[in-house]
Coordinates of C-alpha atoms and ligand atoms in Angstrom, one line a residue:
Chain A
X1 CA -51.0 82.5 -214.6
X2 CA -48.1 82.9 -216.8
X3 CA -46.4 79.9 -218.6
X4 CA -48.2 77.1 -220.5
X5 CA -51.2 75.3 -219.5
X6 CA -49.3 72.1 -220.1
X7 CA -45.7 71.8 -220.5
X8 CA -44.2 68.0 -221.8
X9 CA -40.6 68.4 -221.8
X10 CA -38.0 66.1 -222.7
X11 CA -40.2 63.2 -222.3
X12 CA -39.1 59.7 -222.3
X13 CA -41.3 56.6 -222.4
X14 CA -41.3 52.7 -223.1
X15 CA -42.8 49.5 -223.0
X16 CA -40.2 47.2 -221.5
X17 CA -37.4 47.4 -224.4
X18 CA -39.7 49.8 -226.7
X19 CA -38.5 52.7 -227.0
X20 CA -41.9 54.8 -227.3
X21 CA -41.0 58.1 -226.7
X22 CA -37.6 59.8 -227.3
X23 CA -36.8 63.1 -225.5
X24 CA -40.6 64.3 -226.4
X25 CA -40.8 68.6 -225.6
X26 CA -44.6 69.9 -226.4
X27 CA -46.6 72.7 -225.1
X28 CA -50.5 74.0 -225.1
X29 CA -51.5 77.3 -223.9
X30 CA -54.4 77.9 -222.2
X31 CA -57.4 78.4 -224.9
X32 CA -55.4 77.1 -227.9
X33 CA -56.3 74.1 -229.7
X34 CA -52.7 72.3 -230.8
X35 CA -52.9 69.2 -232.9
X36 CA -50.6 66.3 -233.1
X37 CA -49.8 63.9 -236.3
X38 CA -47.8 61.2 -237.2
X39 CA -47.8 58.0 -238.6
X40 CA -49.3 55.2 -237.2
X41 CA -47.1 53.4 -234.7
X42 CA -45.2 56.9 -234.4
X43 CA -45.9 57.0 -230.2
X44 CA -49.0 59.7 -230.6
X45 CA -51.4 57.5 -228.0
X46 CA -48.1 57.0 -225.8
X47 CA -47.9 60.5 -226.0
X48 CA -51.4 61.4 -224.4
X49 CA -51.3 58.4 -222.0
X50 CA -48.1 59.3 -220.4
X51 CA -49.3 63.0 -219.8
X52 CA -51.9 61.0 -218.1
X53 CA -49.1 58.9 -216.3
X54 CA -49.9 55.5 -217.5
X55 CA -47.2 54.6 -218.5
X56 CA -45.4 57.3 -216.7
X57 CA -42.9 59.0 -217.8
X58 CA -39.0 57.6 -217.6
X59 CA -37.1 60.8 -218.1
X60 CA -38.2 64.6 -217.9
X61 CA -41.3 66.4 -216.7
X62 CA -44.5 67.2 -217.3
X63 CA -46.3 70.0 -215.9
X64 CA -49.6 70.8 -215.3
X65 CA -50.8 74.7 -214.7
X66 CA -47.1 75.0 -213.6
X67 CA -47.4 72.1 -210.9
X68 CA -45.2 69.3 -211.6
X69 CA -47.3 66.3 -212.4
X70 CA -45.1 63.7 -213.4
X71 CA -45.0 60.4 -211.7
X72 CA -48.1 61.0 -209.8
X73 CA -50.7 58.0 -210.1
X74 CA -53.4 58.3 -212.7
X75 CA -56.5 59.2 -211.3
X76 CA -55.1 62.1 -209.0
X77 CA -53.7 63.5 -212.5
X78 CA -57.6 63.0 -214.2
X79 CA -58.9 64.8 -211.1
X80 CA -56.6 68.1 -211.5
X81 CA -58.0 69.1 -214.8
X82 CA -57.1 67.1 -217.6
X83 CA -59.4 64.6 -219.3
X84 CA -59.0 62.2 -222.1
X85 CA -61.0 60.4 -224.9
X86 CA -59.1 57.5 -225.7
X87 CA -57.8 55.7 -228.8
X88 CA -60.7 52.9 -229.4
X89 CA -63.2 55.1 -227.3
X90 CA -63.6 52.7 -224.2
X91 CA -67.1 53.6 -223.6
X92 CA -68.5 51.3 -220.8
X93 CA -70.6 49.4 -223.4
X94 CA -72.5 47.7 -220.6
X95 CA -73.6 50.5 -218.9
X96 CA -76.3 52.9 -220.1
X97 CA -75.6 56.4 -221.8
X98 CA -76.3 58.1 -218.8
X99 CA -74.1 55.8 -216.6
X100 CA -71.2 56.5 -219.1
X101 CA -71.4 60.2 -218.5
X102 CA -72.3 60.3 -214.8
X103 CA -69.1 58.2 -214.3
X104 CA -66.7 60.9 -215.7
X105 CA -68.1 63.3 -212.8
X106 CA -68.2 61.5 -210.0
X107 CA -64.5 61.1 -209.2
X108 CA -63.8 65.0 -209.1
X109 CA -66.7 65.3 -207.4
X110 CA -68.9 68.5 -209.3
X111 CA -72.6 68.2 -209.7
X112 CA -73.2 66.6 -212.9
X113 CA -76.2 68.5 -213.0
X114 CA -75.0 71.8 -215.1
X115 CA -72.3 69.6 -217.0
X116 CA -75.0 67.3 -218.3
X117 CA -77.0 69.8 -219.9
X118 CA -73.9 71.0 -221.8
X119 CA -72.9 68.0 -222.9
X120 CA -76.9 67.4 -223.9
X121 CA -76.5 70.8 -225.6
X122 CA -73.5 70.3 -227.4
X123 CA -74.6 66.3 -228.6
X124 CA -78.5 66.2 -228.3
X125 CA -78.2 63.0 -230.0
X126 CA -77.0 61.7 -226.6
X127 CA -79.4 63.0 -224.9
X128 CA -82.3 61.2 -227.2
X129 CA -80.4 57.7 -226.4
X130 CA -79.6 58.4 -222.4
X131 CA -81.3 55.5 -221.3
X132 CA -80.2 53.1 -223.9
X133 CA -76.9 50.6 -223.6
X134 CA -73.6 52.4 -225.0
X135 CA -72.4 49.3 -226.6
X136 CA -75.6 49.4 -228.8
X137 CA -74.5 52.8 -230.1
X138 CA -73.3 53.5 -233.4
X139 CA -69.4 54.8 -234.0
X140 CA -70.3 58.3 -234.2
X141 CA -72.2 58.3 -231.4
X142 CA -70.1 56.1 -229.4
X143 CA -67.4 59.1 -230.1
X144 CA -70.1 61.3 -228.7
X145 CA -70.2 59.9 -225.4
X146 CA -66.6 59.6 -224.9
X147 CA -66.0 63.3 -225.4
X148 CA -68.9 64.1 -223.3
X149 CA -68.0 61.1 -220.8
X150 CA -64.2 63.4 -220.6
X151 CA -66.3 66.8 -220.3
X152 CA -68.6 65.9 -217.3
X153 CA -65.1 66.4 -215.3
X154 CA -65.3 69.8 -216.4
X155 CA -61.6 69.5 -217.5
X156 CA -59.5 72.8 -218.6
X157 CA -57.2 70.5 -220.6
X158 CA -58.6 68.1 -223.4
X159 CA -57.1 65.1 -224.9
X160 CA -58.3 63.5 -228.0
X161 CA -56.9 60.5 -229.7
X162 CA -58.0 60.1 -233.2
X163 CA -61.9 60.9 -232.8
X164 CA -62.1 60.9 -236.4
X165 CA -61.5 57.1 -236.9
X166 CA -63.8 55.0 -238.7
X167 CA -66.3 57.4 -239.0
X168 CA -68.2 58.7 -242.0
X169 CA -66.7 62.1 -243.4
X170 CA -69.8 64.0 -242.5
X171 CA -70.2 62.9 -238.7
X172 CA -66.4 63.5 -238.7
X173 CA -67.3 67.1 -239.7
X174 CA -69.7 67.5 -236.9
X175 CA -66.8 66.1 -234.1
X176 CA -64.7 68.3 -235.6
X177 CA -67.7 71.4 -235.3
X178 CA -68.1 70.1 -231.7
X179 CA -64.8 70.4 -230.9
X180 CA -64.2 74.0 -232.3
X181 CA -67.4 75.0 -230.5
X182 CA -65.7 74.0 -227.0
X183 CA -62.7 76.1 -227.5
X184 CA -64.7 79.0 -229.1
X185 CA -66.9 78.9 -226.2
X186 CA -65.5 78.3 -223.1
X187 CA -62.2 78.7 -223.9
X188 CA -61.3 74.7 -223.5
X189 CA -57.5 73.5 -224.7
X190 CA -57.4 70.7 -226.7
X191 CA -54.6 68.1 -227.6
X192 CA -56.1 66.7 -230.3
X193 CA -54.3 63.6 -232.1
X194 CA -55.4 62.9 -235.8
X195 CA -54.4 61.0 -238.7
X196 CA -56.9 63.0 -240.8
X197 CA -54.0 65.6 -240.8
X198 CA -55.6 67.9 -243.1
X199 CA -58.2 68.8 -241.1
X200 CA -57.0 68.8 -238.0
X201 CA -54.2 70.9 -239.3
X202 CA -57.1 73.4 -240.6
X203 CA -58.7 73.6 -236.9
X204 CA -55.9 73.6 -234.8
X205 CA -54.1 76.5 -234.2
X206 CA -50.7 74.7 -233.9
X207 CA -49.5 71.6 -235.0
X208 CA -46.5 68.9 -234.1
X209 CA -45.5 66.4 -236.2
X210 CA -44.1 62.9 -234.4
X211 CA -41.8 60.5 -235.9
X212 CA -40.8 57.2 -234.1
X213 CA -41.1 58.6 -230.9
X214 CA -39.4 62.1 -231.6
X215 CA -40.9 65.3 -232.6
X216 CA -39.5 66.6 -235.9
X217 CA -41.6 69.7 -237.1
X218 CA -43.7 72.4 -235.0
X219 CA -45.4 75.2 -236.1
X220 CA -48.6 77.1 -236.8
X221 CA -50.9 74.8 -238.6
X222 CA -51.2 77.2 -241.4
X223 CA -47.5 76.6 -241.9
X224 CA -47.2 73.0 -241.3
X225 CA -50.2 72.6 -243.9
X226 CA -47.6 74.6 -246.7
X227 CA -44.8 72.4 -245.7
X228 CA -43.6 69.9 -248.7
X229 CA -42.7 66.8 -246.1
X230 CA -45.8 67.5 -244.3
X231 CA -47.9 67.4 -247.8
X232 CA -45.9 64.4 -249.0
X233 CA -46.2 62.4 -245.6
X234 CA -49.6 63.0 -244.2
X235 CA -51.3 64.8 -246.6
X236 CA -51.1 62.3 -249.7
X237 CA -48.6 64.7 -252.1
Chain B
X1 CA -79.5 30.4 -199.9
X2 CA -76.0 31.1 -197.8
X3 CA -74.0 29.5 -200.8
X4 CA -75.5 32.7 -202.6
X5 CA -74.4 35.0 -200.8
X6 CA -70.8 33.1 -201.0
X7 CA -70.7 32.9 -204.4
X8 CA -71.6 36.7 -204.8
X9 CA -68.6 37.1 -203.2
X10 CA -66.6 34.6 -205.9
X11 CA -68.3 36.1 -208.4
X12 CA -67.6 40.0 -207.8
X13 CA -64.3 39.4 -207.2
X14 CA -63.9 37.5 -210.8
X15 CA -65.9 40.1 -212.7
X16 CA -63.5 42.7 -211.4
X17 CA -59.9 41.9 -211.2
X18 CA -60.9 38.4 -213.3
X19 CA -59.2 36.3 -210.4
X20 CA -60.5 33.1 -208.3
X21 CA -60.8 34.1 -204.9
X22 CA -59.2 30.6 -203.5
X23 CA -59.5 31.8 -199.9
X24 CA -63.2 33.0 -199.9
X25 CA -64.7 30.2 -198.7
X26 CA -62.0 30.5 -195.9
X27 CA -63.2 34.0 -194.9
X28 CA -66.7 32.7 -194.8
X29 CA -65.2 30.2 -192.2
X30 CA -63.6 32.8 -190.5
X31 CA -67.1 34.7 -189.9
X32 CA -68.3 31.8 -188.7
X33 CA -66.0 31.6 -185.7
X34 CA -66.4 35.8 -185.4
X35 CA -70.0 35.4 -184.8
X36 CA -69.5 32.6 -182.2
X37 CA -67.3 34.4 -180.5
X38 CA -69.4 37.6 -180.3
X39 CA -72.4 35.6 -179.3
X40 CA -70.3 33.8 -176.6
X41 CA -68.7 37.2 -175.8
X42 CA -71.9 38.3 -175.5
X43 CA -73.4 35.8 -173.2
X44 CA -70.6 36.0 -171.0
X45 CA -71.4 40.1 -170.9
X46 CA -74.5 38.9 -169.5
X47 CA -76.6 40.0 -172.8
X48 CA -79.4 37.8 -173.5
X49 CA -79.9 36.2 -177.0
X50 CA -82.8 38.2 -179.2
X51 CA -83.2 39.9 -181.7
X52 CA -81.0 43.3 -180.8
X53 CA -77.9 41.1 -179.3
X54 CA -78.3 38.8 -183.3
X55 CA -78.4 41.9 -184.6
X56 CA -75.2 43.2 -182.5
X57 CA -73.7 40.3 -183.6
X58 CA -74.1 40.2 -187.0
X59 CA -72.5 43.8 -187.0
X60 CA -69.5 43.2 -185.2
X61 CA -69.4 39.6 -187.5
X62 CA -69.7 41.3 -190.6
X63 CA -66.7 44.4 -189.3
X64 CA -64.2 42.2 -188.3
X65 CA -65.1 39.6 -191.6
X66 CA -64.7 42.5 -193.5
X67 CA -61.5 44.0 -191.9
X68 CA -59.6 40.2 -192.7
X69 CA -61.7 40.4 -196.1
X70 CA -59.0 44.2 -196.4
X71 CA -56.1 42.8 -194.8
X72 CA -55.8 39.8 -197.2
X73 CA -56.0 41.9 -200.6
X74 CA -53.7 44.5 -199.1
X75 CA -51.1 41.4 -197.9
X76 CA -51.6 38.5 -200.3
X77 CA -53.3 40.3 -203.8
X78 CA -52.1 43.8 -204.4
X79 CA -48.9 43.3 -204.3
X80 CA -49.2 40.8 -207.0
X81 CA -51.1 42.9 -209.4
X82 CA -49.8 43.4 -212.9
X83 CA -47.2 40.1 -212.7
X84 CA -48.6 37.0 -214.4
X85 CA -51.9 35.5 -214.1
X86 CA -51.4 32.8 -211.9
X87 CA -49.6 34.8 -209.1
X88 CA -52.6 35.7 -207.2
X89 CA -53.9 32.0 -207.6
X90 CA -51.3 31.0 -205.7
X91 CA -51.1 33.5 -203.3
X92 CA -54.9 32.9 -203.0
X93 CA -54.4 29.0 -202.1
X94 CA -51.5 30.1 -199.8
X95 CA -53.8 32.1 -197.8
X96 CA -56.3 29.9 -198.0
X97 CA -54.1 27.3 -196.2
X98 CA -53.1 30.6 -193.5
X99 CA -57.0 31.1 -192.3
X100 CA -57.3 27.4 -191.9
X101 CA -54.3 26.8 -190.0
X102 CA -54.4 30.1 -188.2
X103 CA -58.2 29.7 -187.0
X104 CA -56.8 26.1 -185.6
X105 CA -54.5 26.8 -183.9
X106 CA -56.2 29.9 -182.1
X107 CA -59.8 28.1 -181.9
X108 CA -58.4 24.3 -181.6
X109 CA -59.4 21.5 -184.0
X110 CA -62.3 20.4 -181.6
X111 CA -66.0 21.3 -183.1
X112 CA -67.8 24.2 -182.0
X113 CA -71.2 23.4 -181.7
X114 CA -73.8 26.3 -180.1
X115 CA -77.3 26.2 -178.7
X116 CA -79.8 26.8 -181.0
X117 CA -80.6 30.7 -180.1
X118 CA -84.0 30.7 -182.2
X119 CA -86.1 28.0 -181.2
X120 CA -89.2 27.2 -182.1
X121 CA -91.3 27.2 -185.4
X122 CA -94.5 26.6 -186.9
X123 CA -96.2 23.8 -188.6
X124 CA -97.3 24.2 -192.1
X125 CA -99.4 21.1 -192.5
X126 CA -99.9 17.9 -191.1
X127 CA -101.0 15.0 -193.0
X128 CA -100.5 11.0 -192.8
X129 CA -98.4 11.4 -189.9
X130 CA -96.3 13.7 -191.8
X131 CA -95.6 17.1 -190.4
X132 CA -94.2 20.0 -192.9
X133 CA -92.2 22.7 -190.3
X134 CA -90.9 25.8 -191.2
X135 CA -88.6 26.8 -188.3
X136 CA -87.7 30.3 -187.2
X137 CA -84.7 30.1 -187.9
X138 CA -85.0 29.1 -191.4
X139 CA -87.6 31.9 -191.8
X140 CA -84.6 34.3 -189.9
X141 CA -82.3 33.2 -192.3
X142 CA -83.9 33.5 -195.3
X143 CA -85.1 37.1 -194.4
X144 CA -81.5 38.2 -193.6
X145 CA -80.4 37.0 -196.7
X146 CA -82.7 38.1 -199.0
X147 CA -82.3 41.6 -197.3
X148 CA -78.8 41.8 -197.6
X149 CA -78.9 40.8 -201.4
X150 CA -81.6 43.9 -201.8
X151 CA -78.7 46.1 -200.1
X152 CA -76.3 44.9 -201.6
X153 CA -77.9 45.1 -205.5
X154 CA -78.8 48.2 -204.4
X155 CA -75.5 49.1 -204.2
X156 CA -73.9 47.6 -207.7
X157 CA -76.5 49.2 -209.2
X158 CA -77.4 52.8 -208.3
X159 CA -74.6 54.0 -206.0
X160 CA -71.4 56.0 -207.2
X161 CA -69.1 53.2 -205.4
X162 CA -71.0 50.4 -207.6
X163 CA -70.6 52.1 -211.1
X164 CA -67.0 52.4 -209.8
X165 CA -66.7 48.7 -210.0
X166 CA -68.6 47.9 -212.5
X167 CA -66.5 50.3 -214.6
X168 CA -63.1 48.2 -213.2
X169 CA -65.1 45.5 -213.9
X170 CA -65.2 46.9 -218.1
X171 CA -62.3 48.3 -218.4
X172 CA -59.6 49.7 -215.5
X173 CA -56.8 51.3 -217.0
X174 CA -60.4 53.5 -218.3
X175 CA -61.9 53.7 -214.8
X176 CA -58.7 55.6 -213.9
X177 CA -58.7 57.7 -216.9
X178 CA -61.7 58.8 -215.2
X179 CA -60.0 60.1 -212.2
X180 CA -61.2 56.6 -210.1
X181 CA -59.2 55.2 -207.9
X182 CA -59.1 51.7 -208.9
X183 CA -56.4 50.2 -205.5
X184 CA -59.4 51.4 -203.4
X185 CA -62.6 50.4 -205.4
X186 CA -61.0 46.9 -205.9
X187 CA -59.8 47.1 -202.2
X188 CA -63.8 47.7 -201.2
X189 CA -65.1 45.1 -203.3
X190 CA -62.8 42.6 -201.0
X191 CA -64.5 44.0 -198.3
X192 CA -67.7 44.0 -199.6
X193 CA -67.4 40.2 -200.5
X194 CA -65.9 39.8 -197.1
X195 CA -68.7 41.1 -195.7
X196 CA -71.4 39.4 -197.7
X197 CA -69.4 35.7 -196.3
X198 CA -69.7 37.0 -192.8
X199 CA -73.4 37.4 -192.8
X200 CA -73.1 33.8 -194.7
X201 CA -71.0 32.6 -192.0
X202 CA -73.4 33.3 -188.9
X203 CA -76.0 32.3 -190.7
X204 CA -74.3 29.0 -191.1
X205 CA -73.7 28.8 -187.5
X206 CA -77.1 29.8 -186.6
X207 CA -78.5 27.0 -188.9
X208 CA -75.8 24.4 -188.1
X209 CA -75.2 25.2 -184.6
X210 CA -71.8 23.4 -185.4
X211 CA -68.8 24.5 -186.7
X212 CA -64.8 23.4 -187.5
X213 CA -62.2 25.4 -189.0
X214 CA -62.6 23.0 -192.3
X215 CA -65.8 24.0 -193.2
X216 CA -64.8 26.2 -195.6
X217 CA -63.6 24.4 -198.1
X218 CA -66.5 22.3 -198.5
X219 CA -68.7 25.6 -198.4
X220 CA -66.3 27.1 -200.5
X221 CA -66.5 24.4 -203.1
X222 CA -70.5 24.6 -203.2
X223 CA -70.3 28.3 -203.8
X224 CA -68.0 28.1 -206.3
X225 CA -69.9 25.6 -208.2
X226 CA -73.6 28.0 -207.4
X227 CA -70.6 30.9 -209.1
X228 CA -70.0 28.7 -211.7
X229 CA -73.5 27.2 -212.4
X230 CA -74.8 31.1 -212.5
X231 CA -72.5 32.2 -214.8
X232 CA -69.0 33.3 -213.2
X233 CA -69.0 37.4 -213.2
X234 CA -72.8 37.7 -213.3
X235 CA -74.1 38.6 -210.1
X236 CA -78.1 37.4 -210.6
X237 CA -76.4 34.3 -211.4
X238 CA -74.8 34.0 -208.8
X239 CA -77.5 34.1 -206.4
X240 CA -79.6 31.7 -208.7
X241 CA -77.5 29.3 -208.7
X242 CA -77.0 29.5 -204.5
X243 CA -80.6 28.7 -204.6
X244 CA -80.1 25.5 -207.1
X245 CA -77.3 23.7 -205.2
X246 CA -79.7 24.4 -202.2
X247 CA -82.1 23.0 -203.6
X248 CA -80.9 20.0 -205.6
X249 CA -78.9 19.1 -202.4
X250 CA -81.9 19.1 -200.5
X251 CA -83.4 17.0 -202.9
X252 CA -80.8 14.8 -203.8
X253 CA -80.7 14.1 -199.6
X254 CA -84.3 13.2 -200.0
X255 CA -84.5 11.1 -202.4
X256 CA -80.8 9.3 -202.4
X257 CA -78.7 9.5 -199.5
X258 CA -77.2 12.3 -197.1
X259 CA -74.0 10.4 -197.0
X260 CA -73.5 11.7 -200.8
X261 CA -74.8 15.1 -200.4
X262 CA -71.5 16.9 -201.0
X263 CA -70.6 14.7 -204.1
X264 CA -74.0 16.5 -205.9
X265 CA -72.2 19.7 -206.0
X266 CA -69.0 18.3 -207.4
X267 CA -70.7 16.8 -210.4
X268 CA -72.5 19.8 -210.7
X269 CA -69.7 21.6 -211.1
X270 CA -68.0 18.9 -213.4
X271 CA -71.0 18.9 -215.6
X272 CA -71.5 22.5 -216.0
X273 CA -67.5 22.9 -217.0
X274 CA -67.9 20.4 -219.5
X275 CA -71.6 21.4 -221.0
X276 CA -71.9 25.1 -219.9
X277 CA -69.0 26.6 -219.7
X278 CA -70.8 30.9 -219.4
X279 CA -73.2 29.5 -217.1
X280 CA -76.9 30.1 -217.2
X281 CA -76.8 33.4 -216.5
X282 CA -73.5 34.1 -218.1
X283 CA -72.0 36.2 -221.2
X284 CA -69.5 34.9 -223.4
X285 CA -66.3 36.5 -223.4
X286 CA -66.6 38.3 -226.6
X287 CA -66.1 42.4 -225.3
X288 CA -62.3 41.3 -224.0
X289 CA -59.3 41.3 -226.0
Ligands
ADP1 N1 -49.1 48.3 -224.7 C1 -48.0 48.3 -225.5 N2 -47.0 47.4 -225.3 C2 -45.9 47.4 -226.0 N3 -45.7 48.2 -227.0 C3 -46.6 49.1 -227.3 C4 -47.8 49.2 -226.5 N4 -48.6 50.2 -227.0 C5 -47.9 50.8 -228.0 N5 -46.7 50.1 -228.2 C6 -45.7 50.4 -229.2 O1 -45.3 51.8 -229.0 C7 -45.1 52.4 -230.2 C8 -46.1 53.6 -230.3 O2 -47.4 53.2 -230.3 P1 -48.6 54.3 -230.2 O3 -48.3 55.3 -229.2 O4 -49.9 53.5 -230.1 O5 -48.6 54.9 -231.6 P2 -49.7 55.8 -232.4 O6 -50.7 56.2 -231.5 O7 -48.9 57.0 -233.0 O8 -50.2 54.9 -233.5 C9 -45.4 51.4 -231.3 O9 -44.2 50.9 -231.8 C10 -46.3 50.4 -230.6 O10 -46.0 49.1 -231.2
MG2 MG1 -52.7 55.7 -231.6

């Protein structure tokens, strides 16, 4: 397949008057990991939801695995391939751990049978607590299940919005572990959006940085890491 | 017991798309006049009443319950989704008012009443001149009902199509994150409810042997309150609470007068507004922002 996994280009996306995206233009290959930062209220959860078409995109395209996927309705977009762990999570907290992960399979229609015991693998914790209520779980784990609720689709495209948040720097570090196992693996892309820029900017191979809607700096994340108005904006000087 | 299996449909519907199904109680009257005219169509096809030409009937009911049960959320509700809250409300009164009319002036305004097709019963006890019956039918109805609440928990709870809803129910724009197609799931749970109403509806008929196109609302008010008194959104509660207007209206017949049967239910409903808002059964709204 030659061309990008995902292809955003010139982007354009609101919320009635909000402007929330302004000619956005991003790419993943397949296999890389590319990481997205900005400032809070700088459109990065706009971003991942309109790939996902919700809200769609006013102006330009997106393409998926060089099929044009923009203005199709939600869930036939989740069931080509991408998947997303949302900003806030969104487990079902009144369902049951198991529930919450058999759900992300059943609308593309694979057994969950082989998915589960990866996702079991890759968060055992989950698998200890499979009976139990989500909404009982703690942050971390909640986290857990909503990357492993996106996985059960078996999707080649990952998005992640801000997995980091609120959690305690050493289950961070194991999220973070997780996710570098997936790609390392079985060769999953990621979109992962972060405010913890310095280490996403460590695991990802690139980065983008997103101001007010528009990107203003792309690069490797070694380079965007050595960058003075990356250090000074997202990295604390 | 057939107020339950209304007011699962009020209450499913809540839970999910968090709207007042005005015209519920009007698709309930609709089955109602579906399963007398199967079971007259029926007779006049020279098919005897028992047990396979009820059952027959209840199928064809609950199909054609159900297809209306579709038709109105495609016309009247999705069209409406995503405007303001009242919208569907309205629309839901409007077509309230439609199925009334519209069942009028195809049925006429004249009472249907029916033979009973069950007759017969036993007697539990007799003592003092007092004889306690249990009739078939009552036995029929309660069987049918309590089977099609098994199927139909059955379904909420361990099918694919009932984690769908509940998952609408939690959180939608998530449920299609998920690749589920929420039009259709919330589409299905219409026809689910219509469905449960239509098997509500010939049991009505069965029971009442009488029916008029305005026998909705009334039916529809009952369930609401049994909705309400539950705990609106939770389906146990829903059921439980058909079972408590039952019986407090059976008591309240008893012991005061039949003439002010129907006002029990109102002030049921009144009171539980005022004193018990969630319901028995019920969760407060704490998870939604
Ligand atoms: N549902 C919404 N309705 C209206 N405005 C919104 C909504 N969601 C986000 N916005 C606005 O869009 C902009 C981008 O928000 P968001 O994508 O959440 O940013 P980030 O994820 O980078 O913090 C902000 O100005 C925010 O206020
Ligand atoms: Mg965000």
């Amino acid at each position: 397949m030659s061309g990008p996994l995902l292809a955003v280009e010139n982007v354009t996306a609101r919320y009635g008057a909000v402007l929330a995206l302004d000619d956005v233009s991003l790419h993943v290959e397949a296999g890389e990991i590319v990481t997205l930062i900005g400032a809070n209220g700088a459109g990065k959860s706009t971003l991942l939801m309109t790939i996902c078409g919700d809200p769609p995109a006013r102006a330009g395209r997106i393409r998926f695995d060089g099929a044009d996927i923009t203005g199709q309705p939600t869930h036939r977009i989740m069931r080509g391939g991408i998947a997303q762990a949302p900003e806030g999570r969104r487990i079902f907290g009144r369902m049951s751990v198991l529930e919450n992960l058999l759900i992300g399979a059943q609308a593309v229609a694979v057994d969950p049978g082989p998915e589960l015991a990866r996702v079991f693998a890759l968060f055992p914790r989950l698998e200890e607590r499979q009976a139990q209520r989500a909404g009982t779980l703690s942050g971390g784990e909640q986290q857990m299940l909503a990357i492993g609720r996106a996985l059960m689709s078996r999707p080649r495209l990952l998005l992640l919005d801000e997995p980091s948040l609120g959690l305690a720097p050493l289950v961070v570090k194991g999220i973070f572990a997780a996710i570098r196992r997936l790609n390392a693996e079985s060769g999953l892309s990621v979109l992962l959006v972060e405010q913890n820029a310095q280490a996403a900017l460590r695991l990802a191979h690139r980065g983008y940085t997103l101001q007010t809607g528009r990107i203003v700096l792309a690069g490797t994340g070694r380079e965007l890491l050595a960058r003075p108005e990356v250090r000074e904006a997202y990295l604390g000087g | 017991m057939i107020y339950g299996l209304i007011a699962v449909g009020y209450t499913m519907v809540y839970g999910i798309i968090g709207m007042i199904n005005f015209a519920h109680g009007d698709v309930f009257m609709v089955g109602a006049f579906l399963a007398l005219i199967s079971i007259l169509a029926l007779g006049a096809g020279g098919i005897a009443a028992g047990p396979a030409a009820l059952l027959l009937v209840l199928l064809l009911t609950v199909a054609f319950t159900a297809l209306y049960g579709w038709t109105v959320e495609r016309l009247a509700y999705r069209p409406l989704r995503g405007s303001f809250r009242l919208a569907p409300l309205i629309s839901a009164i409007g077509m309230s008012i439609v199925l009334q009319n519209y069942v009028q002036i195809a049925q006429g305004a004249r009472v249907k009443p029916l033979e009973p097709l069950v007759p017969g019963g036993i007697t539990l006890l007799t003592e003092a001149g007092f004889a306690a019956q249990l009739s078939y039918m009552q036995m029929l109805i309660v069987a049918v009902t309590l089977g099609v609440l098994a199927v139909f928990t059955w379904l909420v709870t361990r099918t694919p199509l009932g984690r769908a809803m509940r998952a609408c129910e939690q959180d939608r724009r998530m449920a299609s994150l998920l690749g589920i197609d929420t039009d259709r799931t919330i589409s299905l749970t219409f026809v689910i409810g219509a469905g449960l109403a239509a098997v509500a509806g010939m049991m009505y008929l069965l029971r009442y042997g009488v029916i008029d196109f305005y026998i909705g609302f009334l039916a529809g008010v009952k369930a609401f309150t049994a909705a309400v008194l539950g705990g609106i959104g939770s389906l146990p509660g829903a059921v439980l609470g058909g079972l408590l207007i039952g019986l407090i209206e059976t008591f309240w017949s008893a012991y005061f007068s039949v003439q002010y049967k129907d006002v029990a239910a109102f002030s049921i409903l009144v009171l539980t507004l005022v004193f018990l808002p969630t319901g028995l059964l019920g969760r407060a709204e704490v998870e939604k922002v």
